[in-house]
Structure formats: structure tokens, C-alpha cells
């Protein structure tokens, strides 16, 4: 895991709820180690998912391959032909970490908003502590 990659895990989707919105579903899953759980609102028109799909989820502080900071440069300002972390993933969002909560024992809960699409992560304190920053990129691909 590179310095810019704050969290990385493979999850198996355990539930999918598409009842509330036309193009957005709320997916939930469990990590392969059964230590971390997530719930994510995802645009299923752009990134279709199904129960039992395995997805690789990364939260990163920058899209630069060398880990350098964005310096106010957004993801849209990446030059043509310039490689980035986003090139290796199918679904990429930028969002704000807005809340942490202590869980049971060594568990912690992290809440992130990607323009209204929410991510809830619950897992071991040691794994999720690097997320104590303001903004992150969410990167997903099927595995």
C-alpha cells in the first residue's frame, strides 16, 4: 500500500438496496478478513453491482502515482496522457470525511460523503486511523 493509499481492502457485497432512487443503490459488504464492514451509496448506472460481487476498495489522499499532494489541483486538472491512480480503477469519487465514532472495543466508525453519496466504514481502530484527514478519493474495481 503506497503512502497515498490510506485504506485498502477487498469486500464481498452482502446486500443491495435500490428501492429509494432510480440510479443509486446502497450496497453493504464484509471484508475478506471479516474485520471490516461497509455501506456505500453508489451510482449503479455508472458502476453496476450485484450481491456476492467482490470489489476492491481503496481510499487515497491523492491520485498521484508517486504520492505527491494535489496542491489544489483537482482530479479534472490531470493532464492528458498523465498517468494517475484513477487509471487503474473503474469508479472514482472525491469526498469529505465528516465524522468518526468510537465503536465497540477496538472498533471505529468512519463516515464519508461523496457529494451526498455516503460511505460508512466500521473496522479495527488501527486500520482506519489513517483516515483522520479531511478529504479522500474513493477508488473501486471488481476483483
GROMACS .gro file of C-alpha atoms in nm:
model
  143
    1UNK     CA    1   0.000   0.000   0.000
    2UNK     CA    2   0.159   0.329  -0.112
    3UNK     CA    3   0.179   0.635   0.115
    4UNK     CA    4  -0.115   0.799  -0.061
    5UNK     CA    5  -0.333   0.490  -0.010
    6UNK     CA    6  -0.481   0.527   0.337
    7UNK     CA    7  -0.704   0.218   0.332
    8UNK     CA    8  -0.722  -0.081   0.101
    9UNK     CA    9  -0.943  -0.389   0.128
   10UNK     CA   10  -1.138  -0.641  -0.079
   11UNK     CA   11  -1.505  -0.674   0.013
   12UNK     CA   12  -1.782  -0.913  -0.078
   13UNK     CA   13  -2.117  -0.741  -0.136
   14UNK     CA   14  -2.375  -0.889   0.102
   15UNK     CA   15  -2.678  -0.668   0.026
   16UNK     CA   16  -2.803  -0.421  -0.232
   17UNK     CA   17  -3.095  -0.183  -0.181
   18UNK     CA   18  -3.216   0.003  -0.492
   19UNK     CA   19  -3.563   0.099  -0.368
   20UNK     CA   20  -3.517   0.468  -0.287
   21UNK     CA   21  -3.356   0.617  -0.603
   22UNK     CA   22  -3.351   0.534  -0.974
   23UNK     CA   23  -2.976   0.529  -1.036
   24UNK     CA   24  -2.835   0.497  -0.684
   25UNK     CA   25  -2.820   0.183  -0.471
   26UNK     CA   26  -2.697   0.131  -0.119
   27UNK     CA   27  -2.459  -0.163  -0.109
   28UNK     CA   28  -2.320  -0.331   0.202
   29UNK     CA   29  -2.032  -0.570   0.233
   30UNK     CA   30  -1.784  -0.752   0.450
   31UNK     CA   31  -1.408  -0.765   0.408
   32UNK     CA   32  -1.236  -1.090   0.321
   33UNK     CA   33  -1.096  -1.099   0.678
   34UNK     CA   34  -1.446  -1.034   0.826
   35UNK     CA   35  -1.298  -0.747   1.032
   36UNK     CA   36  -1.429  -0.451   0.834
   37UNK     CA   37  -1.782  -0.372   0.718
   38UNK     CA   38  -1.902  -0.102   0.479
   39UNK     CA   39  -2.216   0.056   0.342
   40UNK     CA   40  -2.188   0.272   0.029
   41UNK     CA   41  -2.432   0.470  -0.184
   42UNK     CA   42  -2.321   0.406  -0.542
   43UNK     CA   43  -2.438   0.516  -0.886
   44UNK     CA   44  -2.532   0.178  -1.029
   45UNK     CA   45  -2.590   0.326  -1.374
   46UNK     CA   46  -2.216   0.401  -1.389
   47UNK     CA   47  -2.098   0.104  -1.184
   48UNK     CA   48  -2.345  -0.189  -1.176
   49UNK     CA   49  -2.314  -0.420  -0.874
   50UNK     CA   50  -2.479  -0.738  -0.755
   51UNK     CA   51  -2.491  -0.934  -0.431
   52UNK     CA   52  -2.185  -1.163  -0.398
   53UNK     CA   53  -1.969  -0.941  -0.626
   54UNK     CA   54  -1.620  -0.887  -0.488
   55UNK     CA   55  -1.490  -0.531  -0.505
   56UNK     CA   56  -1.152  -0.385  -0.425
   57UNK     CA   57  -1.192  -0.056  -0.233
   58UNK     CA   58  -0.913   0.199  -0.185
   59UNK     CA   59  -0.924   0.531  -0.002
   60UNK     CA   60  -0.637   0.759  -0.105
   61UNK     CA   61  -0.524   1.111  -0.022
   62UNK     CA   62  -0.415   1.183  -0.381
   63UNK     CA   63  -0.443   1.033  -0.728
   64UNK     CA   64  -0.072   1.087  -0.799
   65UNK     CA   65   0.113   0.762  -0.853
   66UNK     CA   66   0.416   0.895  -0.665
   67UNK     CA   67   0.204   1.009  -0.367
   68UNK     CA   68   0.264   1.382  -0.410
   69UNK     CA   69  -0.009   1.611  -0.282
   70UNK     CA   70  -0.269   1.756  -0.519
   71UNK     CA   71  -0.173   2.118  -0.428
   72UNK     CA   72  -0.521   2.245  -0.503
   73UNK     CA   73  -0.521   2.069  -0.839
   74UNK     CA   74  -0.841   1.871  -0.876
   75UNK     CA   75  -0.883   1.537  -1.043
   76UNK     CA   76  -1.011   1.711  -1.355
   77UNK     CA   77  -0.684   1.903  -1.392
   78UNK     CA   78  -0.474   1.594  -1.458
   79UNK     CA   79  -0.302   1.646  -1.795
   80UNK     CA   80  -0.380   1.429  -2.094
   81UNK     CA   81  -0.151   1.130  -2.107
   82UNK     CA   82  -0.051   1.183  -1.743
   83UNK     CA   83  -0.097   0.857  -1.553
   84UNK     CA   84  -0.285   0.857  -1.223
   85UNK     CA   85  -0.417   0.611  -0.968
   86UNK     CA   86  -0.765   0.658  -1.120
   87UNK     CA   87  -0.649   0.484  -1.439
   88UNK     CA   88  -0.634   0.153  -1.252
   89UNK     CA   89  -0.991   0.170  -1.115
   90UNK     CA   90  -1.342   0.169  -1.261
   91UNK     CA   91  -1.523   0.405  -1.019
   92UNK     CA   92  -1.359   0.712  -0.861
   93UNK     CA   93  -1.509   0.977  -0.629
   94UNK     CA   94  -1.370   1.263  -0.419
   95UNK     CA   95  -1.524   1.323  -0.079
   96UNK     CA   96  -1.504   1.464   0.271
   97UNK     CA   97  -1.460   1.265   0.590
   98UNK     CA   98  -1.713   1.427   0.819
   99UNK     CA   99  -1.741   1.207   1.127
  100UNK     CA  100  -1.567   0.948   1.342
  101UNK     CA  101  -1.734   0.747   1.618
  102UNK     CA  102  -1.590   0.507   1.870
  103UNK     CA  103  -1.729   0.160   1.825
  104UNK     CA  104  -1.731  -0.148   2.046
  105UNK     CA  105  -1.387  -0.226   2.190
  106UNK     CA  106  -1.117  -0.168   1.929
  107UNK     CA  107  -1.366  -0.078   1.654
  108UNK     CA  108  -1.414   0.268   1.500
  109UNK     CA  109  -1.676   0.405   1.259
  110UNK     CA  110  -1.590   0.645   0.975
  111UNK     CA  111  -1.845   0.848   0.775
  112UNK     CA  112  -1.753   0.999   0.435
  113UNK     CA  113  -1.968   1.198   0.192
  114UNK     CA  114  -1.901   1.195  -0.182
  115UNK     CA  115  -2.130   1.478  -0.291
  116UNK     CA  116  -2.421   1.325  -0.099
  117UNK     CA  117  -2.337   0.962  -0.173
  118UNK     CA  118  -2.233   0.826   0.165
  119UNK     CA  119  -1.975   0.571   0.277
  120UNK     CA  120  -1.985   0.416   0.624
  121UNK     CA  121  -1.689   0.204   0.731
  122UNK     CA  122  -1.660   0.011   1.055
  123UNK     CA  123  -1.343  -0.171   1.142
  124UNK     CA  124  -1.038  -0.201   1.366
  125UNK     CA  125  -0.905   0.126   1.501
  126UNK     CA  126  -0.553   0.050   1.371
  127UNK     CA  127  -0.676   0.001   1.012
  128UNK     CA  128  -0.897   0.313   0.998
  129UNK     CA  129  -0.683   0.563   1.193
  130UNK     CA  130  -0.501   0.686   0.877
  131UNK     CA  131  -0.837   0.828   0.763
  132UNK     CA  132  -0.815   1.114   1.013
  133UNK     CA  133  -0.777   1.368   0.732
  134UNK     CA  134  -1.034   1.595   0.563
  135UNK     CA  135  -1.060   1.476   0.201
  136UNK     CA  136  -1.011   1.140   0.029
  137UNK     CA  137  -1.056   0.971  -0.306
  138UNK     CA  138  -1.266   0.654  -0.325
  139UNK     CA  139  -1.146   0.406  -0.589
  140UNK     CA  140  -1.333   0.085  -0.674
  141UNK     CA  141  -1.282  -0.206  -0.909
  142UNK     CA  142  -1.423  -0.556  -0.928
  143UNK     CA  143  -1.189  -0.830  -0.823
   0.00000   0.00000   0.00000
